């Protein structure tokens, strides 16, 4: 802003008189109002202030009322008054074009100035090598059409670059497109100028980038000395064009313009290594130059800043630098030089003596932004404000809602939904603009003074302000704000400040550069890191914090006893903040209250408690002799009485067992005082330290995944509140001592292991508990007609009258229905599983056959079991009489190779001749293009195109094209790849050959495809000994120079006739051999299904992984040799997709006798109710069972028979009362 010679004296709240400069009258805009006004420049003011005199001049009024502040601006469209308050009121700076004085310019080498619009310098450095990734193909992208205006505009640019040697005419196998872009018109321009833009993204993909060494802009500005008062900014013209590319690598950068190819002889714009290579080359040259007057040179790629302590030093060193640039071959645009100025613009910052601030142009650009409508616009806005984050207090917290809009979106998504646009996002957008447009000036680092870093943690964000002393006050050097990681966010408040301080100290290392740094924090960091609270940190994290905060020699930690500037919050953060950031507290007391689940929890025993108030807990995980691993726990009191001992279900973890035992002990001690002893450091650590910490963190690990045993830890946190007083004490394990604690711990350990060894699985308990009364069983066995069969097998009758074999009771066939119901169960156990289950307690000959039949009758089993579909041999392959009458086609997925991702394979069914085409897409247009441009022009129009039912084959376009050509389109049965067996097998063969060729160095699969095709075509088939080449051409592939007399028309008539006769004979013999090798046609049924039978059909598209695998049963009503038509089903179904089923009507509601050839078997009705039906249906179950006994069992057995299934632990009276049949499980 231009200043005048006028100065004024001002007095602020400090009561000190200060002298300030007054600016010249500058244009001012507020809304639609415009005027001119002079301002007072006060370098110590923290923000811009709007004076009463300007408000009066503009006619602006401010009204205060209980409803709020109202701002009235004449002739202004109504808008948010708060936004108007934060809009820049001064128009954009119009810098005075002072230029370079003539006396200075005369001392500068004129070679340094650019002589034309597109001229470039040439620096003598080693040429740049481009490292190509040879595993990727050469980029070959065509040039897309250009408008006539862009061609005319870019032609002189290319001519100038060719003249300077930047571009070189060439012929190259590589090519990438160019896209001319019009340049913005400058004042006085009469013609449109154009910029050459070369799309080198394809080149960047196939080259290996160098390590980027371009410096951070905020870091290099810290090198400006604090006593610098004058600056010179130099922008090198077309700087990249001054560095040569090695001649061997130039071909990769070629492009086409007006039918001619050009390659870059110098570094082009858009190549990913250009900034790095140029920065290194220029840095090496600039190291040879040194200022003579104490100036400092700052380089950022091609932008140079010369900072000098005085005007004389700036002039001298600026002239010297310009002459040096001319000497090394660089060029400078005179119009862009900022020559010896007290205030300059560099890298988007406005620099002056000791301070830097944002330029008015950047503020105005941000203030006029509208809310982004797309994700791309949002990313652009975040990048724009992110460059200015050093001026924005609490940047990460304010910008958070906008960054949340980008989470979960893929790269290709264009915009966000209306539901994602939260009020917080709009408020964050408005707030970030307010903070930027009112951003204060920041001081440049002065390395002769110490640094102060004020830090705080608010709502999971680390906020800091780096300051230095200036006029007895702290002047900010930069604002820093970063989110804490998920682990640090779950720490108690005081410990979160440790993580925040460590982050802020690390982020300021490149600014402080080892100078003295005093860390000001509202928490006692040294006490927290050296005290007992380090157990909340992992070893790695604690070591990191120690090295960062306690081991740095330049770092001094102090508890902040003055107003902490890092806690100056925007309004919305202050309203949502947790607690008072200025609160003075004792960190140790706060942590004691936060990290333990209850305040009175002790880690040492409570004195004076009786023996039964001392509980010993232990958990264990063991592998039993039968190979099963189980976890168990036990709770024992001081008297040695076992209060709880059991196996823990659904886990084999010893840690879970320890937590479970601790929960049980706490629940048993509800309302009383108790001492609980555990030898598990994990369980004791969880209850004393980590449980509350994990709860605050959301039970997440450092990687963000859920912690183990969350449910048990939640139960533990609830159980710890139940006792009146509680102490959880860690004791030593396996000490073999005789003291009270050691004996109690050993007792708990013994019973925990005993509970595992004595545990019986549920199935074993089930089989042992459910028994048949011996008297009833003996009566049923005596009534059986199979006793002689039992005797032949070695069974004997016990003194109690029960037949036994190998210590197992013999099950008569009349018991098979009940045994089936018990063993089949609600999970529908398989035949083998039921047989093994019954054989544990019974010897039941014939039960396996009975169970197999019942499973076939069970609809649930048939729908969900894998089963055996009907076998269908390939007897109906259509015959073909000649080459290319029937062609099978199919797509094959291939690895990405340039633009190609798929391979279309076409196979002639008669000859086996293969054609394969690399394709970009697998759609109908690609299929039609390959058929009409490749296959049909070379081999003619056949009869049938055979393919599967993919969308690229079964569509309207293919139907129209095949109809026009007179081709029959044959679509195969869905979910039957055997129908496309020839092309599927050819796909497999081609891929195998291609894989072997690429391993042997044949290049990509696209390069290897022709050789693989040639191999397939000349390889003889096993079934007739002829290769596809032999069949199609009537001869073997030519491997030596042929006899000209046999292959030319000039050989003479007799010879030619002889050749044709022999060729016809060869073709006749060849075709006969091929036809004879084709499968013999068979019009018989290949599936064996007949009308009237019942089948299940394969469920090819289940709704979920738990859906039935088969559907049905359906009745067959029509059959063909390969397929069947089903009742109540729309489509024909291939025979291989069917599974035979029993006739549902054949199953009756009464019992029936099945002759197994071994012994008669009695079966219950297939819909007999299970043993777990509701109590309301018990009466019906009993009635049906009684009916079954009267009609089925009694005619086959003595008239007085009763079956009584019950639990043996019930009294005898309970077994014989109430009903005839009692089924109780």
XYZ file of C-alpha atoms in Angstrom, residues 45-658:
614
model
C -2.061 -3.835 15.600
C -3.143 -7.521 15.718
C -5.964 -6.969 13.210
C -7.327 -4.397 10.771
C -9.615 -1.743 12.309
C -12.298 0.246 10.502
C -12.496 3.848 11.733
C -15.553 5.980 12.436
C -14.503 8.598 9.856
C -14.679 6.056 7.019
C -18.066 4.763 8.186
C -19.424 8.318 8.194
C -18.021 8.971 4.729
C -19.691 5.811 3.364
C -22.964 6.377 5.213
C -22.715 3.052 7.032
C -24.579 2.753 10.358
C -24.310 0.151 13.098
C -27.305 -0.480 15.364
C -27.036 -2.449 18.627
C -30.090 -4.254 20.007
C -30.859 -7.280 22.207
C -31.456 -9.257 19.000
C -27.915 -8.582 17.780
C -25.868 -6.178 15.665
C -27.474 -4.718 12.547
C -25.352 -3.128 9.812
C -27.074 -0.815 7.327
C -25.219 -0.094 4.096
C -26.943 2.213 1.593
C -27.600 0.891 -1.924
C -26.294 -2.572 -1.088
C -27.927 -5.873 -1.846
C -28.943 -7.570 1.377
C -26.403 -10.187 2.462
C -24.882 -11.684 5.576
C -23.727 -8.759 7.698
C -21.064 -10.913 9.309
C -19.544 -11.625 5.910
C -19.448 -7.896 5.172
C -17.525 -7.270 8.377
C -14.768 -9.623 7.281
C -14.574 -8.546 3.620
C -11.470 -6.627 2.582
C -12.463 -2.953 2.335
C -9.340 -1.776 0.515
C -9.167 -2.331 -3.231
C -6.386 -4.498 -4.672
C -2.933 -3.051 -4.480
C -1.763 -1.481 -7.700
C 1.980 -1.497 -7.340
C 3.749 1.456 -8.828
C 5.781 0.380 -11.806
C 9.075 1.963 -10.831
C 11.121 -0.283 -13.148
C 14.901 -0.481 -13.074
C 16.655 2.887 -13.001
C 18.688 3.627 -16.112
C 21.920 3.978 -14.145
C 21.420 0.481 -12.774
C 20.319 -1.069 -16.062
C 23.411 0.261 -17.806
C 25.538 -1.869 -15.467
C 23.640 -5.094 -16.295
C 24.743 -7.464 -19.086
C 22.037 -7.071 -21.796
C 22.226 -10.795 -22.620
C 20.175 -11.490 -19.503
C 16.995 -9.936 -20.937
C 14.560 -11.976 -23.002
C 14.451 -10.839 -26.624
C 11.154 -12.425 -27.675
C 7.971 -13.883 -26.383
C 9.251 -17.466 -26.456
C 13.013 -17.007 -26.142
C 14.912 -19.177 -23.665
C 18.408 -19.329 -22.267
C 20.826 -22.223 -22.349
C 22.755 -23.330 -19.266
C 25.860 -25.473 -19.702
C 25.203 -28.416 -17.375
C 25.303 -32.200 -17.967
C 22.232 -33.326 -19.933
C 19.378 -34.918 -17.984
C 18.814 -38.659 -18.300
C 15.241 -40.015 -18.256
C 14.908 -43.339 -16.415
C 12.366 -45.464 -18.249
C 10.433 -48.336 -16.689
C 10.933 -51.044 -19.323
C 8.135 -53.200 -17.896
C 5.614 -50.693 -19.286
C 4.869 -50.104 -22.981
C 6.009 -47.053 -24.912
C 3.343 -44.296 -24.791
C 1.650 -44.033 -28.189
C -1.271 -41.631 -27.846
C -2.633 -39.950 -30.982
C -2.951 -36.199 -31.319
C -6.596 -35.161 -31.016
C -7.973 -32.476 -33.367
C -7.145 -28.841 -32.638
C -9.207 -25.785 -33.475
C -7.955 -23.561 -36.323
C -7.471 -20.688 -33.863
C -5.234 -22.773 -31.590
C -3.203 -24.061 -34.565
C -2.589 -20.521 -35.827
C -1.761 -19.305 -32.333
C 0.674 -22.077 -31.446
C 2.531 -22.238 -34.763
C 4.817 -19.209 -34.045
C 5.522 -20.582 -30.570
C 6.736 -23.888 -32.014
C 8.761 -22.088 -34.699
C 10.529 -19.986 -32.045
C 11.282 -23.047 -29.914
C 12.668 -24.907 -32.936
C 14.850 -21.911 -33.765
C 16.253 -21.836 -30.200
C 16.902 -25.598 -30.195
C 14.286 -26.335 -27.566
C 12.265 -28.446 -30.017
C 13.840 -30.771 -32.589
C 12.039 -32.311 -35.618
C 12.153 -36.093 -35.440
C 10.527 -39.470 -36.172
C 9.786 -41.350 -32.951
C 7.825 -44.440 -31.973
C 6.481 -42.531 -28.948
C 3.820 -39.854 -29.162
C 1.707 -37.866 -26.708
C -0.799 -35.087 -27.452
C -0.440 -31.325 -27.081
C -3.214 -28.927 -26.094
C -2.691 -25.186 -26.769
C -4.171 -22.892 -24.107
C -4.891 -19.151 -24.608
C -3.001 -16.814 -22.282
C -4.872 -14.121 -20.337
C -4.936 -10.795 -22.168
C -2.803 -8.063 -20.672
C -3.572 -4.348 -20.898
C -2.583 -3.156 -24.364
C -2.663 -6.612 -26.002
C -4.333 -6.571 -29.434
C -3.800 -10.238 -30.364
C -4.465 -13.416 -28.446
C -1.311 -15.184 -27.290
C -1.146 -18.949 -26.785
C 0.758 -21.253 -24.473
C 2.074 -24.654 -25.565
C 0.789 -27.299 -23.133
C 2.083 -30.843 -23.639
C 0.178 -33.686 -21.944
C 3.084 -35.744 -20.592
C 1.077 -37.842 -18.135
C 1.623 -40.976 -20.217
C 5.385 -40.316 -20.229
C 5.360 -39.783 -16.470
C 3.724 -43.181 -15.999
C 6.465 -45.064 -17.855
C 9.418 -43.249 -16.262
C 10.928 -43.636 -12.803
C 10.779 -40.311 -10.906
C 13.744 -38.927 -9.026
C 13.526 -38.120 -5.340
C 11.932 -34.629 -5.059
C 14.227 -32.135 -3.357
C 12.240 -28.925 -3.971
C 12.254 -27.028 -0.638
C 9.234 -26.114 1.464
C 8.220 -22.466 0.825
C 7.618 -21.791 4.525
C 11.063 -23.174 5.358
C 13.053 -21.137 2.864
C 11.347 -17.909 3.967
C 12.795 -18.549 7.424
C 16.267 -17.988 5.955
C 15.518 -14.301 5.287
C 17.595 -12.309 7.804
C 15.603 -10.161 10.250
C 17.624 -7.037 9.376
C 16.751 -7.241 5.670
C 15.042 -4.037 4.531
C 15.276 -4.139 0.721
C 14.448 -6.982 -1.595
C 14.813 -7.919 -5.258
C 12.651 -10.636 -6.835
C 13.735 -12.255 -10.121
C 11.549 -14.651 -12.103
C 13.605 -16.586 -14.647
C 11.973 -16.744 -18.085
C 11.285 -20.200 -19.585
C 13.782 -21.587 -17.112
C 13.187 -25.297 -17.788
C 14.022 -24.759 -21.463
C 17.634 -23.988 -20.502
C 18.517 -27.569 -19.439
C 19.388 -30.170 -22.107
C 17.887 -33.683 -22.233
C 20.278 -36.463 -23.162
C 19.987 -37.253 -26.901
C 19.302 -40.945 -26.173
C 16.170 -40.057 -24.153
C 14.664 -37.243 -26.223
C 12.570 -39.586 -28.422
C 10.276 -40.391 -25.465
C 8.953 -36.795 -25.343
C 7.788 -36.599 -28.973
C 4.504 -35.031 -30.095
C 2.836 -34.334 -33.440
C 1.862 -30.959 -34.897
C 0.525 -30.453 -38.425
C 1.659 -33.925 -39.472
C 5.233 -33.491 -38.209
C 6.812 -34.923 -35.105
C 8.904 -32.877 -32.688
C 10.830 -33.929 -29.597
C 12.021 -31.870 -26.670
C 15.740 -31.155 -26.639
C 15.366 -29.325 -23.330
C 13.333 -30.001 -20.165
C 9.599 -29.583 -20.928
C 6.861 -28.260 -18.687
C 4.708 -31.061 -17.254
C 7.470 -33.663 -16.890
C 7.542 -34.786 -13.248
C 11.336 -34.504 -12.937
C 11.645 -31.018 -14.455
C 11.398 -29.004 -11.177
C 13.833 -31.282 -9.357
C 16.408 -31.448 -12.156
C 16.295 -27.713 -12.786
C 16.525 -26.845 -9.073
C 19.607 -29.022 -8.673
C 21.294 -27.622 -11.771
C 20.602 -23.972 -10.904
C 21.597 -24.504 -7.261
C 24.948 -25.877 -8.385
C 25.574 -22.780 -10.503
C 24.373 -20.278 -7.885
C 26.761 -21.772 -5.342
C 29.545 -20.279 -7.465
C 28.196 -16.748 -6.850
C 28.463 -14.963 -3.522
C 27.088 -11.504 -2.592
C 29.635 -8.900 -1.623
C 27.441 -6.760 0.620
C 25.993 -9.322 3.031
C 22.804 -10.103 1.094
C 21.040 -13.494 1.271
C 19.811 -15.300 -1.844
C 16.699 -17.507 -1.593
C 15.856 -19.934 -4.428
C 12.567 -21.745 -5.027
C 12.865 -23.567 -8.389
C 13.070 -20.614 -10.857
C 11.991 -17.821 -8.423
C 14.879 -15.917 -6.795
C 14.714 -13.526 -3.835
C 17.651 -11.322 -2.822
C 17.293 -9.863 0.703
C 19.710 -7.070 1.654
C 20.297 -5.030 4.824
C 20.355 -1.674 2.959
C 19.442 -0.100 -0.355
C 23.064 0.235 -1.423
C 23.825 -3.380 -0.680
C 20.666 -4.433 -2.506
C 21.604 -2.455 -5.640
C 25.175 -3.752 -5.728
C 24.302 -7.390 -5.149
C 21.287 -7.268 -7.498
C 23.460 -6.012 -10.376
C 26.076 -8.645 -9.597
C 23.429 -11.391 -9.559
C 21.917 -10.273 -12.884
C 25.328 -10.312 -14.546
C 26.011 -13.778 -13.169
C 22.681 -15.067 -14.520
C 23.617 -13.705 -17.948
C 26.985 -15.437 -17.672
C 25.480 -18.900 -16.914
C 22.937 -18.614 -19.724
C 19.697 -17.691 -17.926
C 17.147 -15.151 -19.161
C 14.986 -12.716 -17.193
C 11.772 -10.913 -18.140
C 12.403 -7.254 -17.306
C 8.688 -6.595 -16.750
C 8.496 -9.155 -13.924
C 11.530 -7.970 -11.939
C 10.804 -6.336 -8.549
C 13.924 -4.213 -8.238
C 15.299 -3.053 -4.867
C 11.940 -2.597 -3.079
C 11.141 -2.350 0.662
C 8.067 -4.516 0.023
C 7.842 -7.299 -2.559
C 5.587 -10.218 -3.418
C 7.237 -13.624 -3.388
C 5.563 -17.035 -3.524
C 2.171 -15.518 -2.725
C 3.514 -13.680 0.337
C 4.024 -9.981 0.795
C 7.459 -9.482 2.403
C 8.749 -6.393 4.121
C 11.206 -5.639 6.894
C 10.817 -8.400 9.501
C 7.252 -9.431 8.591
C 5.274 -11.348 6.006
C 1.566 -11.285 5.274
C -0.840 -12.515 2.641
C -1.208 -10.452 -0.483
C -4.423 -8.522 -1.035
C -4.894 -10.398 -4.301
C -4.954 -13.757 -2.517
C -7.295 -12.455 0.198
C -9.682 -11.086 -2.406
C -9.571 -14.363 -4.339
C -10.527 -16.348 -1.242
C -13.150 -13.851 -0.053
C -15.004 -14.007 -3.385
C -15.141 -17.817 -3.483
C -18.562 -19.476 -3.489
C -19.272 -22.769 -1.796
C -17.784 -25.608 -3.899
C -20.376 -27.608 -5.807
C -18.134 -30.530 -6.804
C -15.404 -32.551 -5.149
C -12.872 -31.135 -7.580
C -13.806 -27.566 -6.639
C -13.652 -28.511 -2.968
C -10.139 -29.927 -3.342
C -9.074 -26.763 -5.168
C -10.444 -24.571 -2.359
C -8.769 -26.676 0.348
C -5.475 -26.439 -1.528
C -5.867 -22.667 -1.818
C -6.476 -22.094 1.891
C -4.056 -24.852 2.950
C -1.180 -22.860 1.481
C -2.107 -20.088 3.950
C -2.585 -22.269 7.032
C 0.292 -20.592 8.872
C -1.919 -17.464 9.168
C -5.015 -19.315 10.432
C -5.332 -20.179 14.136
C -6.941 -23.600 14.768
C -6.849 -24.323 11.018
C -7.280 -28.117 11.292
C -10.272 -27.826 13.604
C -12.014 -25.165 11.545
C -11.462 -26.920 8.209
C -12.428 -30.372 9.557
C -16.097 -30.431 8.360
C -14.971 -29.579 4.820
C -12.339 -32.319 4.815
C -14.968 -34.793 6.041
C -16.829 -34.281 2.747
C -13.901 -35.930 0.940
C -13.826 -39.033 3.157
C -15.130 -42.242 1.662
C -15.277 -40.900 -1.911
C -13.452 -42.683 -4.691
C -11.299 -40.800 -7.127
C -13.858 -41.024 -9.911
C -16.778 -39.616 -7.907
C -17.757 -36.193 -9.146
C -19.858 -34.615 -6.426
C -21.349 -35.218 -3.006
C -24.950 -35.745 -2.032
C -27.222 -33.223 -0.369
C -27.237 -35.286 2.843
C -23.462 -34.862 3.161
C -23.687 -31.059 3.093
C -24.068 -30.435 6.809
C -24.547 -27.016 8.457
C -21.082 -27.490 9.956
C -19.580 -27.613 6.449
C -21.203 -24.329 5.451
C -20.125 -22.752 8.721
C -16.553 -23.971 8.273
C -16.466 -22.469 4.769
C -17.653 -19.118 6.068
C -15.312 -19.150 9.058
C -12.214 -20.006 7.053
C -12.866 -17.046 4.744
C -13.299 -14.737 7.737
C -10.060 -15.896 9.313
C -8.096 -15.518 6.084
C -9.400 -12.086 5.130
C -8.519 -10.830 8.609
C -5.201 -12.694 8.845
C -2.518 -10.790 10.757
C 1.052 -10.200 9.665
C 3.594 -12.774 10.813
C 7.090 -12.012 11.894
C 10.091 -13.475 10.086
C 12.263 -15.714 12.321
C 15.107 -13.892 14.040
C 17.734 -16.446 15.015
C 19.377 -14.036 17.406
C 16.340 -14.266 19.701
C 14.794 -17.274 21.479
C 11.545 -18.846 20.275
C 8.417 -19.466 22.335
C 5.882 -22.153 21.427
C 2.497 -21.811 23.134
C 0.565 -25.085 22.818
C -2.820 -26.413 23.854
C -5.103 -29.327 23.085
C -8.789 -28.751 22.325
C -11.271 -31.420 21.204
C -8.570 -33.757 19.867
C -6.579 -31.079 17.995
C -3.125 -29.718 18.805
C -3.017 -25.916 18.511
C 0.155 -23.884 18.760
C 1.569 -20.405 18.198
C 5.278 -19.892 17.562
C 6.339 -16.429 18.774
C 9.367 -14.245 19.424
C 9.847 -11.208 21.611
C 9.250 -7.904 19.821
C 8.985 -4.632 21.755
C 8.406 -6.501 25.042
C 5.541 -8.457 23.490
C 5.174 -11.812 21.738
C 4.890 -11.442 17.964
C 3.584 -14.558 16.162
C 5.860 -16.271 13.660
C 3.269 -18.876 12.653
C 0.107 -20.654 13.739
C 0.092 -24.457 13.802
C -2.808 -26.846 14.097
C -2.872 -30.638 13.624
C -5.312 -33.431 14.564
C -4.226 -36.045 17.091
C -4.203 -39.701 16.067
C -6.930 -42.059 17.261
C -4.844 -43.404 20.155
C -3.916 -39.969 21.475
C -7.534 -38.821 21.220
C -8.521 -41.544 23.687
C -6.042 -40.416 26.351
C -7.145 -38.365 29.369
C -7.038 -34.598 28.844
C -3.704 -33.988 30.541
C -2.006 -36.796 28.623
C -3.456 -35.552 25.343
C -1.501 -32.348 25.931
C 1.715 -34.430 25.908
C 0.855 -35.791 22.464
C -0.105 -32.291 21.258
C 3.154 -30.776 22.504
C 5.219 -33.493 20.798
C 3.476 -32.923 17.444
C 3.940 -29.145 17.593
C 7.612 -29.375 18.568
C 8.269 -31.741 15.635
C 6.486 -29.459 13.162
C 8.618 -26.481 14.206
C 12.006 -28.171 13.973
C 12.664 -26.816 10.472
C 11.765 -23.278 11.619
C 13.607 -23.198 14.955
C 16.723 -24.880 13.500
C 18.188 -25.831 16.898
C 17.776 -22.406 18.488
C 16.472 -21.994 22.009
C 12.790 -22.951 22.200
C 10.624 -22.506 25.286
C 7.525 -24.723 25.288
C 4.638 -23.062 27.136
C 1.860 -25.510 28.070
C -0.989 -25.345 30.617
C -0.052 -28.860 31.837
C 2.933 -30.139 33.814
C 4.523 -32.154 31.003
C 7.705 -33.193 32.817
C 5.759 -34.598 35.780
C 3.460 -36.525 33.445
C 6.344 -38.056 31.481
C 8.471 -38.878 34.536
C 5.661 -40.037 36.824
C 3.535 -43.146 37.120
C 1.213 -42.221 34.285
C 3.519 -43.399 31.520
C 1.833 -46.815 31.665
C -0.898 -45.321 29.499
C 1.609 -45.066 26.641
C 3.100 -47.907 24.651
C 6.867 -48.293 24.871
C 7.337 -46.960 21.365
C 5.149 -43.929 21.996
C 6.729 -43.161 25.356
C 10.216 -43.350 23.846
C 9.162 -40.989 21.089
C 7.767 -38.456 23.579
C 10.894 -38.667 25.741
C 13.199 -38.046 22.780
C 11.080 -35.168 21.490
C 10.287 -33.329 24.723
C 12.840 -34.325 27.372
C 15.999 -35.103 25.403
C 16.131 -32.092 23.060
C 19.023 -29.877 24.259
C 17.452 -26.647 22.972
C 14.001 -27.237 24.511
C 12.839 -25.669 27.770
C 9.446 -26.767 29.136
C 7.481 -24.342 31.276
C 3.969 -24.380 32.616
C 2.193 -21.434 31.060
C 1.442 -18.824 33.717
C 0.425 -16.079 31.267
C -2.441 -15.809 28.822
C -1.960 -18.595 26.309
C -2.518 -17.252 22.769
C -3.064 -20.767 21.415
C -6.400 -20.878 23.269
C -7.848 -17.812 21.487
C -10.730 -19.654 19.876
C -13.214 -18.749 17.178
C -16.732 -18.414 18.533
C -18.007 -21.816 17.491
C -15.034 -23.665 19.021
C -15.324 -21.813 22.289
C -18.978 -22.777 22.539
C -18.246 -26.450 21.917
C -15.042 -26.639 23.943
C -14.645 -29.093 26.763
C -13.867 -27.172 29.924
C -11.931 -24.000 30.466
C -8.553 -23.981 28.659
C -7.252 -21.461 31.225
C -8.219 -23.674 34.153
C -5.419 -24.110 36.702
C -5.339 -27.679 37.984
C -3.123 -30.440 39.344
C -2.559 -32.947 36.535
C -1.875 -35.855 38.898
C -5.151 -35.377 40.750
C -7.112 -35.081 37.515
C -5.553 -38.249 36.090
C -6.184 -40.193 39.290
C -9.871 -39.378 38.943
C -10.018 -40.206 35.229
C -7.964 -43.337 34.651
C -9.443 -45.595 37.360
C -12.986 -46.954 37.145
C -13.710 -45.983 40.760
C -11.893 -43.628 43.087
C -11.531 -46.046 46.021
C -10.136 -48.920 43.944
C -6.966 -50.206 45.628
C -4.075 -52.314 44.386
C -3.165 -53.481 47.924
C -5.337 -55.594 50.274
C -7.981 -54.090 52.513
C -7.133 -54.960 56.100
C -9.463 -56.580 58.626
C -11.623 -58.628 56.225
C -12.698 -62.217 57.049
C -11.358 -65.202 55.112
C -14.455 -65.552 52.963
C -13.954 -61.928 51.768
C -10.639 -62.893 50.153
C -11.298 -64.223 46.646
C -8.699 -65.871 44.432
C -9.360 -65.936 40.680
C -7.537 -67.666 37.866
C -8.123 -68.522 34.220
C -6.429 -71.099 32.063
C -6.392 -72.394 28.485
C -5.412 -76.039 27.895
C -5.378 -78.591 25.081
C -7.108 -81.766 26.236
C -5.908 -85.272 25.278
C -8.665 -85.450 22.665
C -7.083 -82.455 20.871
C -9.729 -79.887 21.880
C -8.515 -76.575 23.340
C -10.739 -75.060 26.039
C -10.562 -72.105 28.416
C -11.776 -72.328 31.993
C -11.745 -70.254 35.149
C -12.304 -70.630 38.869
C -13.125 -68.435 41.889
C -12.063 -69.703 45.334
C -12.443 -67.953 48.691
C -9.973 -67.845 51.551
C -11.483 -70.947 53.161
C -10.690 -73.029 50.074
C -14.325 -73.269 48.983
C -14.870 -73.222 45.225
C -17.463 -70.553 44.446
C -17.319 -70.950 40.675
C -15.519 -73.266 38.262
C -16.548 -73.741 34.642
C -15.442 -73.796 31.039
C -15.959 -70.462 29.274
C -17.985 -70.848 26.085
C -16.994 -69.418 22.683
C -13.347 -68.721 23.494
C -10.006 -70.465 24.009
C -8.121 -67.371 25.227
C -6.435 -67.423 28.617
C -6.748 -63.625 28.816
C -10.498 -63.866 28.308
C -10.640 -66.525 31.046
C -8.810 -64.211 33.481
